[in-house]
Amino acid sequence: MIKDSELILNPDGSVYHINLKPEQIAKDIIFVGDQNRVEKITKHFDSVEFTTQKREFKTQTGVYKGKRMTVMSTGIGPDNIDIVMNELDALVNVDLKTRTIKPELTSLNIVRIGTSGSLQNDIPVDSFVMSQYGLGLDNMLRSYLIDDISETEMEDAFIKQTHWDLRKGRPYVIAGSKSLEKRLDSDKVHKGFTGTAGGFYGPQGRVVRLGIQDPELNSKMDNFNFNGTKMTNLEMETGAIYGLGRLLGHECLSMNAIIANRANGTFSADPYAVVENLIEYTLNKLAE
C-alpha cells in the first residue's frame, strides 16, 4: 500500500497538486507550459466537459473531431514536470481508494506543445520541430533509476564535446515516442534534438548581473554533433517528460513552435501565429 505521505490526495479524493480524479482525463493529453494557452487549444474543441485549476496546473477535457482529449498546463521547468507526470500516472495506474498499484497498467499519449528557439541556421523561425531526443541538463531525472533508458553514447559525446563540468551533474539523453512520431510526422516538421535546461537565465547562458560557470556553453551546444545529430533547440521540459514517460510506460513527444533563431539572430514577426498553426496541426494529427 502506498503511504498517505507518498501520494497525497485532496479531501474530495483528487490527486493533490493537479486536482484531478481518474475519470476527468482522456488517454490523449496535450501539455502546455502557460495556463493561458490551455483555452487557446480547447477553443477548437467541439465541446469541453470539464475544467479545473489549482496553482499553475489548469486542465480541460473535451472532444475534438470526435476524439476525447485533455489539455493541461504544467508550468515551467523539470520540477513541475516531476509533479505532473507522477500524478497523472497515479490517476490511471493506482487505485486511489485502496492505494495499491493496478494489476493492468494504462499507457497515456502525451504531446507537449511549446515555444522554443532554434540553434541551427537551417531551422527557420515559424517552423515546427519534433523532438526525437531530449537532452536533460537539469539533473532532476537522476533521482530515478534511468541507466536502462538513457542514451549513454550520446551523453558521453555531449560531455566530451562541450567539456561539461560534472559538478553540475551528468546530462541525460532520452528518446521520444516512436509511435507518436509516426502519428505526428509530415514534411512540415523538422526532426530535433532538444536541450532541456533547469532554468531560464544562467542555465541557458543568459547574463544579466551574475557571471556564469561556462560562458561558452551555448556555442558548444550549437556545434555539438553526434553521428550527424545536432542540437536543434533549447527549452525547459522535454527531457524530463521523456524520461519520466519512459520509466512510467507512457508515450511522449514534444512539438516545438520555433519563434526565434539564435544562429542568425531572427525572431518571428508573428509568434502567436506559428503557435496557433502548431496547435491546429497537432490537434488534427491526434484526431486522425
PDB file of N, CA, C and O in Angstrom, residues 38-96:
ATOM      1  N   VAL A  38      -4.051  26.961 -22.441  1.00  0.00           N
ATOM      2  CA  VAL A  38      -4.991  25.825 -22.439  1.00  0.00           C
ATOM      3  C   VAL A  38      -6.213  26.143 -23.293  1.00  0.00           C
ATOM      4  O   VAL A  38      -6.597  25.361 -24.176  1.00  0.00           O
ATOM      5  N   GLU A  39      -6.830  27.302 -23.051  1.00  0.00           N
ATOM      6  CA  GLU A  39      -8.050  27.636 -23.789  1.00  0.00           C
ATOM      7  C   GLU A  39      -7.763  28.045 -25.238  1.00  0.00           C
ATOM      8  O   GLU A  39      -8.668  28.027 -26.067  1.00  0.00           O
ATOM      9  N   LYS A  40      -6.504  28.369 -25.546  1.00  0.00           N
ATOM     10  CA  LYS A  40      -6.156  28.609 -26.944  1.00  0.00           C
ATOM     11  C   LYS A  40      -6.203  27.317 -27.743  1.00  0.00           C
ATOM     12  O   LYS A  40      -6.319  27.337 -28.974  1.00  0.00           O
ATOM     13  N   ILE A  41      -6.104  26.199 -27.047  1.00  0.00           N
ATOM     14  CA  ILE A  41      -6.257  24.893 -27.690  1.00  0.00           C
ATOM     15  C   ILE A  41      -7.704  24.424 -27.635  1.00  0.00           C
ATOM     16  O   ILE A  41      -8.287  24.042 -28.649  1.00  0.00           O
ATOM     17  N   THR A  42      -8.315  24.499 -26.456  1.00  0.00           N
ATOM     18  CA  THR A  42      -9.671  23.951 -26.320  1.00  0.00           C
ATOM     19  C   THR A  42     -10.731  24.798 -27.007  1.00  0.00           C
ATOM     20  O   THR A  42     -11.859  24.332 -27.185  1.00  0.00           O
ATOM     21  N   LYS A  43     -10.383  26.014 -27.439  1.00  0.00           N
ATOM     22  CA  LYS A  43     -11.348  26.798 -28.218  1.00  0.00           C
ATOM     23  C   LYS A  43     -11.678  26.097 -29.540  1.00  0.00           C
ATOM     24  O   LYS A  43     -12.714  26.368 -30.150  1.00  0.00           O
ATOM     25  N   HIS A  44     -10.785  25.195 -29.965  1.00  0.00           N
ATOM     26  CA  HIS A  44     -11.023  24.434 -31.192  1.00  0.00           C
ATOM     27  C   HIS A  44     -11.893  23.204 -30.946  1.00  0.00           C
ATOM     28  O   HIS A  44     -12.342  22.569 -31.904  1.00  0.00           O
ATOM     29  N   PHE A  45     -12.113  22.828 -29.698  1.00  0.00           N
ATOM     30  CA  PHE A  45     -12.864  21.613 -29.378  1.00  0.00           C
ATOM     31  C   PHE A  45     -14.334  21.756 -29.779  1.00  0.00           C
ATOM     32  O   PHE A  45     -14.890  22.856 -29.787  1.00  0.00           O
ATOM     33  N   ASP A  46     -14.954  20.634 -30.063  1.00  0.00           N
ATOM     34  CA  ASP A  46     -16.396  20.602 -30.294  1.00  0.00           C
ATOM     35  C   ASP A  46     -17.139  20.869 -28.992  1.00  0.00           C
ATOM     36  O   ASP A  46     -18.205  21.480 -28.975  1.00  0.00           O
ATOM     37  N   SER A  47     -16.575  20.372 -27.885  1.00  0.00           N
ATOM     38  CA  SER A  47     -17.190  20.578 -26.574  1.00  0.00           C
ATOM     39  C   SER A  47     -16.126  20.428 -25.499  1.00  0.00           C
ATOM     40  O   SER A  47     -15.134  19.722 -25.681  1.00  0.00           O
ATOM     41  N   VAL A  48     -16.349  21.100 -24.365  1.00  0.00           N
ATOM     42  CA  VAL A  48     -15.491  20.966 -23.186  1.00  0.00           C
ATOM     43  C   VAL A  48     -16.354  20.451 -22.046  1.00  0.00           C
ATOM     44  O   VAL A  48     -17.349  21.074 -21.677  1.00  0.00           O
ATOM     45  N   GLU A  49     -15.998  19.304 -21.492  1.00  0.00           N
ATOM     46  CA  GLU A  49     -16.828  18.662 -20.460  1.00  0.00           C
ATOM     47  C   GLU A  49     -16.379  18.985 -19.044  1.00  0.00           C
ATOM     48  O   GLU A  49     -17.157  18.841 -18.094  1.00  0.00           O
ATOM     49  N   PHE A  50     -15.121  19.414 -18.904  1.00  0.00           N
ATOM     50  CA  PHE A  50     -14.582  19.555 -17.559  1.00  0.00           C
ATOM     51  C   PHE A  50     -13.458  20.586 -17.533  1.00  0.00           C
ATOM     52  O   PHE A  50     -12.631  20.644 -18.439  1.00  0.00           O
ATOM     53  N   THR A  51     -13.420  21.405 -16.480  1.00  0.00           N
ATOM     54  CA  THR A  51     -12.369  22.395 -16.275  1.00  0.00           C
ATOM     55  C   THR A  51     -12.015  22.461 -14.792  1.00  0.00           C
ATOM     56  O   THR A  51     -12.916  22.444 -13.933  1.00  0.00           O
ATOM     57  N   THR A  52     -10.733  22.515 -14.501  1.00  0.00           N
ATOM     58  CA  THR A  52     -10.301  22.762 -13.127  1.00  0.00           C
ATOM     59  C   THR A  52      -8.948  23.455 -13.154  1.00  0.00           C
ATOM     60  O   THR A  52      -8.230  23.395 -14.161  1.00  0.00           O
ATOM     61  N   GLN A  53      -8.617  24.106 -12.061  1.00  0.00           N
ATOM     62  CA  GLN A  53      -7.298  24.709 -11.930  1.00  0.00           C
ATOM     63  C   GLN A  53      -6.902  24.769 -10.466  1.00  0.00           C
ATOM     64  O   GLN A  53      -7.694  25.113  -9.595  1.00  0.00           O
ATOM     65  N   LYS A  54      -5.652  24.409 -10.200  1.00  0.00           N
ATOM     66  CA  LYS A  54      -5.029  24.592  -8.895  1.00  0.00           C
ATOM     67  C   LYS A  54      -3.599  25.031  -9.133  1.00  0.00           C
ATOM     68  O   LYS A  54      -2.858  24.369  -9.860  1.00  0.00           O
ATOM     69  N   ARG A  55      -3.231  26.171  -8.566  1.00  0.00           N
ATOM     70  CA  ARG A  55      -1.917  26.757  -8.827  1.00  0.00           C
ATOM     71  C   ARG A  55      -1.769  26.954 -10.340  1.00  0.00           C
ATOM     72  O   ARG A  55      -2.678  27.441 -10.997  1.00  0.00           O
ATOM     73  N   GLU A  56      -0.606  26.565 -10.895  1.00  0.00           N
ATOM     74  CA  GLU A  56      -0.393  26.755 -12.336  1.00  0.00           C
ATOM     75  C   GLU A  56      -0.938  25.604 -13.171  1.00  0.00           C
ATOM     76  O   GLU A  56      -0.824  25.628 -14.402  1.00  0.00           O
ATOM     77  N   PHE A  57      -1.536  24.614 -12.518  1.00  0.00           N
ATOM     78  CA  PHE A  57      -1.987  23.415 -13.212  1.00  0.00           C
ATOM     79  C   PHE A  57      -3.467  23.564 -13.610  1.00  0.00           C
ATOM     80  O   PHE A  57      -4.368  23.293 -12.816  1.00  0.00           O
ATOM     81  N   LYS A  58      -3.683  23.980 -14.839  1.00  0.00           N
ATOM     82  CA  LYS A  58      -5.043  24.122 -15.364  1.00  0.00           C
ATOM     83  C   LYS A  58      -5.318  22.973 -16.331  1.00  0.00           C
ATOM     84  O   LYS A  58      -4.483  22.646 -17.181  1.00  0.00           O
ATOM     85  N   THR A  59      -6.502  22.372 -16.210  1.00  0.00           N
ATOM     86  CA  THR A  59      -6.856  21.227 -17.041  1.00  0.00           C
ATOM     87  C   THR A  59      -8.244  21.396 -17.630  1.00  0.00           C
ATOM     88  O   THR A  59      -9.178  21.810 -16.934  1.00  0.00           O
ATOM     89  N   GLN A  60      -8.374  21.091 -18.922  1.00  0.00           N
ATOM     90  CA  GLN A  60      -9.674  20.999 -19.564  1.00  0.00           C
ATOM     91  C   GLN A  60      -9.729  19.714 -20.378  1.00  0.00           C
ATOM     92  O   GLN A  60      -8.764  19.372 -21.075  1.00  0.00           O
ATOM     93  N   THR A  61     -10.849  19.009 -20.288  1.00  0.00           N
ATOM     94  CA  THR A  61     -11.063  17.794 -21.062  1.00  0.00           C
ATOM     95  C   THR A  61     -12.302  17.981 -21.922  1.00  0.00           C
ATOM     96  O   THR A  61     -13.318  18.519 -21.469  1.00  0.00           O
ATOM     97  N   GLY A  62     -12.201  17.565 -23.177  1.00  0.00           N
ATOM     98  CA  GLY A  62     -13.322  17.701 -24.097  1.00  0.00           C
ATOM     99  C   GLY A  62     -13.143  16.835 -25.323  1.00  0.00           C
ATOM    100  O   GLY A  62     -12.348  15.888 -25.322  1.00  0.00           O
ATOM    101  N   VAL A  63     -13.860  17.188 -26.384  1.00  0.00           N
ATOM    102  CA  VAL A  63     -13.866  16.388 -27.610  1.00  0.00           C
ATOM    103  C   VAL A  63     -13.497  17.260 -28.800  1.00  0.00           C
ATOM    104  O   VAL A  63     -14.025  18.365 -28.962  1.00  0.00           O
ATOM    105  N   TYR A  64     -12.567  16.746 -29.614  1.00  0.00           N
ATOM    106  CA  TYR A  64     -12.181  17.410 -30.866  1.00  0.00           C
ATOM    107  C   TYR A  64     -12.339  16.413 -32.006  1.00  0.00           C
ATOM    108  O   TYR A  64     -11.708  15.351 -32.009  1.00  0.00           O
ATOM    109  N   LYS A  65     -13.213  16.741 -32.956  1.00  0.00           N
ATOM    110  CA  LYS A  65     -13.481  15.879 -34.107  1.00  0.00           C
ATOM    111  C   LYS A  65     -13.768  14.437 -33.668  1.00  0.00           C
ATOM    112  O   LYS A  65     -13.263  13.466 -34.255  1.00  0.00           O
ATOM    113  N   GLY A  66     -14.563  14.328 -32.617  1.00  0.00           N
ATOM    114  CA  GLY A  66     -14.978  13.016 -32.146  1.00  0.00           C
ATOM    115  C   GLY A  66     -14.004  12.316 -31.225  1.00  0.00           C
ATOM    116  O   GLY A  66     -14.308  11.224 -30.717  1.00  0.00           O
ATOM    117  N   LYS A  67     -12.845  12.898 -30.971  1.00  0.00           N
ATOM    118  CA  LYS A  67     -11.841  12.263 -30.121  1.00  0.00           C
ATOM    119  C   LYS A  67     -11.728  13.006 -28.795  1.00  0.00           C
ATOM    120  O   LYS A  67     -11.571  14.224 -28.767  1.00  0.00           O
ATOM    121  N   ARG A  68     -11.804  12.265 -27.699  1.00  0.00           N
ATOM    122  CA  ARG A  68     -11.693  12.853 -26.363  1.00  0.00           C
ATOM    123  C   ARG A  68     -10.227  13.159 -26.065  1.00  0.00           C
ATOM    124  O   ARG A  68      -9.349  12.311 -26.237  1.00  0.00           O
ATOM    125  N   MET A  69      -9.966  14.382 -25.611  1.00  0.00           N
ATOM    126  CA  MET A  69      -8.606  14.820 -25.301  1.00  0.00           C
ATOM    127  C   MET A  69      -8.603  15.665 -24.039  1.00  0.00           C
ATOM    128  O   MET A  69      -9.617  16.283 -23.685  1.00  0.00           O
ATOM    129  N   THR A  70      -7.452  15.712 -23.393  1.00  0.00           N
ATOM    130  CA  THR A  70      -7.231  16.568 -22.236  1.00  0.00           C
ATOM    131  C   THR A  70      -6.099  17.529 -22.543  1.00  0.00           C
ATOM    132  O   THR A  70      -5.093  17.143 -23.154  1.00  0.00           O
ATOM    133  N   VAL A  71      -6.255  18.781 -22.138  1.00  0.00           N
ATOM    134  CA  VAL A  71      -5.193  19.781 -22.258  1.00  0.00           C
ATOM    135  C   VAL A  71      -4.834  20.248 -20.858  1.00  0.00           C
ATOM    136  O   VAL A  71      -5.722  20.608 -20.073  1.00  0.00           O
ATOM    137  N   MET A  72      -3.553  20.244 -20.545  1.00  0.00           N
ATOM    138  CA  MET A  72      -3.109  20.587 -19.193  1.00  0.00           C
ATOM    139  C   MET A  72      -1.904  21.510 -19.240  1.00  0.00           C
ATOM    140  O   MET A  72      -0.974  21.293 -20.027  1.00  0.00           O
ATOM    141  N   SER A  73      -1.913  22.537 -18.379  1.00  0.00           N
ATOM    142  CA  SER A  73      -0.719  23.389 -18.235  1.00  0.00           C
ATOM    143  C   SER A  73       0.149  22.822 -17.127  1.00  0.00           C
ATOM    144  O   SER A  73      -0.335  22.444 -16.065  1.00  0.00           O
ATOM    145  N   THR A  74       1.447  22.766 -17.400  1.00  0.00           N
ATOM    146  CA  THR A  74       2.392  22.184 -16.448  1.00  0.00           C
ATOM    147  C   THR A  74       3.158  23.238 -15.660  1.00  0.00           C
ATOM    148  O   THR A  74       3.816  22.899 -14.675  1.00  0.00           O
ATOM    149  N   GLY A  75       3.084  24.506 -16.097  1.00  0.00           N
ATOM    150  CA  GLY A  75       4.030  25.460 -15.560  1.00  0.00           C
ATOM    151  C   GLY A  75       5.394  25.230 -16.184  1.00  0.00           C
ATOM    152  O   GLY A  75       5.550  24.424 -17.104  1.00  0.00           O
ATOM    153  N   ILE A  76       6.398  25.917 -15.664  1.00  0.00           N
ATOM    154  CA  ILE A  76       7.727  25.913 -16.274  1.00  0.00           C
ATOM    155  C   ILE A  76       8.684  25.012 -15.509  1.00  0.00           C
ATOM    156  O   ILE A  76       8.727  25.042 -14.285  1.00  0.00           O
ATOM    157  N   GLY A  77       9.453  24.195 -16.231  1.00  0.00           N
ATOM    158  CA  GLY A  77      10.599  23.535 -15.650  1.00  0.00           C
ATOM    159  C   GLY A  77      10.442  22.072 -15.282  1.00  0.00           C
ATOM    160  O   GLY A  77       9.335  21.562 -15.088  1.00  0.00           O
ATOM    161  N   PRO A  78      11.577  21.368 -15.157  1.00  0.00           N
ATOM    162  CA  PRO A  78      11.576  19.934 -14.851  1.00  0.00           C
ATOM    163  C   PRO A  78      10.958  19.596 -13.498  1.00  0.00           C
ATOM    164  O   PRO A  78      10.384  18.516 -13.341  1.00  0.00           O
ATOM    165  N   ASP A  79      11.054  20.486 -12.518  1.00  0.00           N
ATOM    166  CA  ASP A  79      10.466  20.189 -11.212  1.00  0.00           C
ATOM    167  C   ASP A  79       8.945  20.081 -11.313  1.00  0.00           C
ATOM    168  O   ASP A  79       8.329  19.203 -10.694  1.00  0.00           O
ATOM    169  N   ASN A  80       8.326  20.954 -12.107  1.00  0.00           N
ATOM    170  CA  ASN A  80       6.885  20.854 -12.321  1.00  0.00           C
ATOM    171  C   ASN A  80       6.516  19.595 -13.103  1.00  0.00           C
ATOM    172  O   ASN A  80       5.483  18.967 -12.847  1.00  0.00           O
ATOM    173  N   ILE A  81       7.362  19.220 -14.063  1.00  0.00           N
ATOM    174  CA  ILE A  81       7.107  18.002 -14.830  1.00  0.00           C
ATOM    175  C   ILE A  81       7.138  16.779 -13.916  1.00  0.00           C
ATOM    176  O   ILE A  81       6.351  15.835 -14.078  1.00  0.00           O
ATOM    177  N   ASP A  82       8.022  16.774 -12.933  1.00  0.00           N
ATOM    178  CA  ASP A  82       8.082  15.689 -11.967  1.00  0.00           C
ATOM    179  C   ASP A  82       6.741  15.512 -11.259  1.00  0.00           C
ATOM    180  O   ASP A  82       6.256  14.390 -11.066  1.00  0.00           O
ATOM    181  N   ILE A  83       6.120  16.626 -10.876  1.00  0.00           N
ATOM    182  CA  ILE A  83       4.812  16.582 -10.216  1.00  0.00           C
ATOM    183  C   ILE A  83       3.737  16.079 -11.176  1.00  0.00           C
ATOM    184  O   ILE A  83       2.984  15.144 -10.873  1.00  0.00           O
ATOM    185  N   VAL A  84       3.658  16.689 -12.349  1.00  0.00           N
ATOM    186  CA  VAL A  84       2.571  16.382 -13.281  1.00  0.00           C
ATOM    187  C   VAL A  84       2.635  14.940 -13.780  1.00  0.00           C
ATOM    188  O   VAL A  84       1.616  14.230 -13.806  1.00  0.00           O
ATOM    189  N   MET A  85       3.816  14.479 -14.167  1.00  0.00           N
ATOM    190  CA  MET A  85       3.925  13.124 -14.708  1.00  0.00           C
ATOM    191  C   MET A  85       3.611  12.072 -13.656  1.00  0.00           C
ATOM    192  O   MET A  85       2.903  11.087 -13.929  1.00  0.00           O
ATOM    193  N   ASN A  86       4.123  12.242 -12.453  1.00  0.00           N
ATOM    194  CA  ASN A  86       3.854  11.263 -11.404  1.00  0.00           C
ATOM    195  C   ASN A  86       2.378  11.246 -11.001  1.00  0.00           C
ATOM    196  O   ASN A  86       1.796  10.175 -10.763  1.00  0.00           O
ATOM    197  N   GLU A  87       1.751  12.429 -10.932  1.00  0.00           N
ATOM    198  CA  GLU A  87       0.352  12.474 -10.512  1.00  0.00           C
ATOM    199  C   GLU A  87      -0.587  12.007 -11.624  1.00  0.00           C
ATOM    200  O   GLU A  87      -1.600  11.350 -11.350  1.00  0.00           O
ATOM    201  N   LEU A  88      -0.270  12.306 -12.885  1.00  0.00           N
ATOM    202  CA  LEU A  88      -1.069  11.758 -13.984  1.00  0.00           C
ATOM    203  C   LEU A  88      -0.992  10.240 -14.000  1.00  0.00           C
ATOM    204  O   LEU A  88      -2.001   9.546 -14.197  1.00  0.00           O
ATOM    205  N   ASP A  89       0.207   9.707 -13.819  1.00  0.00           N
ATOM    206  CA  ASP A  89       0.359   8.256 -13.802  1.00  0.00           C
ATOM    207  C   ASP A  89      -0.449   7.636 -12.671  1.00  0.00           C
ATOM    208  O   ASP A  89      -1.072   6.579 -12.839  1.00  0.00           O
ATOM    209  N   ALA A  90      -0.448   8.290 -11.519  1.00  0.00           N
ATOM    210  CA  ALA A  90      -1.229   7.766 -10.389  1.00  0.00           C
ATOM    211  C   ALA A  90      -2.716   7.703 -10.719  1.00  0.00           C
ATOM    212  O   ALA A  90      -3.414   6.781 -10.288  1.00  0.00           O
ATOM    213  N   LEU A  91      -3.202   8.667 -11.503  1.00  0.00           N
ATOM    214  CA  LEU A  91      -4.619   8.678 -11.863  1.00  0.00           C
ATOM    215  C   LEU A  91      -5.026   7.434 -12.631  1.00  0.00           C
ATOM    216  O   LEU A  91      -6.152   6.934 -12.477  1.00  0.00           O
ATOM    217  N   VAL A  92      -4.133   6.924 -13.468  1.00  0.00           N
ATOM    218  CA  VAL A  92      -4.516   5.789 -14.316  1.00  0.00           C
ATOM    219  C   VAL A  92      -3.959   4.455 -13.838  1.00  0.00           C
ATOM    220  O   VAL A  92      -4.488   3.401 -14.195  1.00  0.00           O
ATOM    221  N   ASN A  93      -2.921   4.484 -13.021  1.00  0.00           N
ATOM    222  CA  ASN A  93      -2.261   3.230 -12.658  1.00  0.00           C
ATOM    223  C   ASN A  93      -2.248   2.906 -11.166  1.00  0.00           C
ATOM    224  O   ASN A  93      -1.672   1.897 -10.760  1.00  0.00           O
ATOM    225  N   VAL A  94      -2.874   3.754 -10.356  1.00  0.00           N
ATOM    226  CA  VAL A  94      -3.010   3.474  -8.930  1.00  0.00           C
ATOM    227  C   VAL A  94      -4.497   3.486  -8.576  1.00  0.00           C
ATOM    228  O   VAL A  94      -5.230   4.387  -8.990  1.00  0.00           O
ATOM    229  N   ASP A  95      -4.936   2.485  -7.842  1.00  0.00           N
ATOM    230  CA  ASP A  95      -6.291   2.504  -7.286  1.00  0.00           C
ATOM    231  C   ASP A  95      -6.258   3.458  -6.093  1.00  0.00           C
ATOM    232  O   ASP A  95      -5.670   3.137  -5.049  1.00  0.00           O
ATOM    233  N   LEU A  96      -6.857   4.625  -6.248  1.00  0.00           N
ATOM    234  CA  LEU A  96      -6.725   5.665  -5.233  1.00  0.00           C
ATOM    235  C   LEU A  96      -7.485   5.341  -3.952  1.00  0.00           C
ATOM    236  O   LEU A  96      -7.206   5.914  -2.900  1.00  0.00           O
TER     237      LEU A  96
END
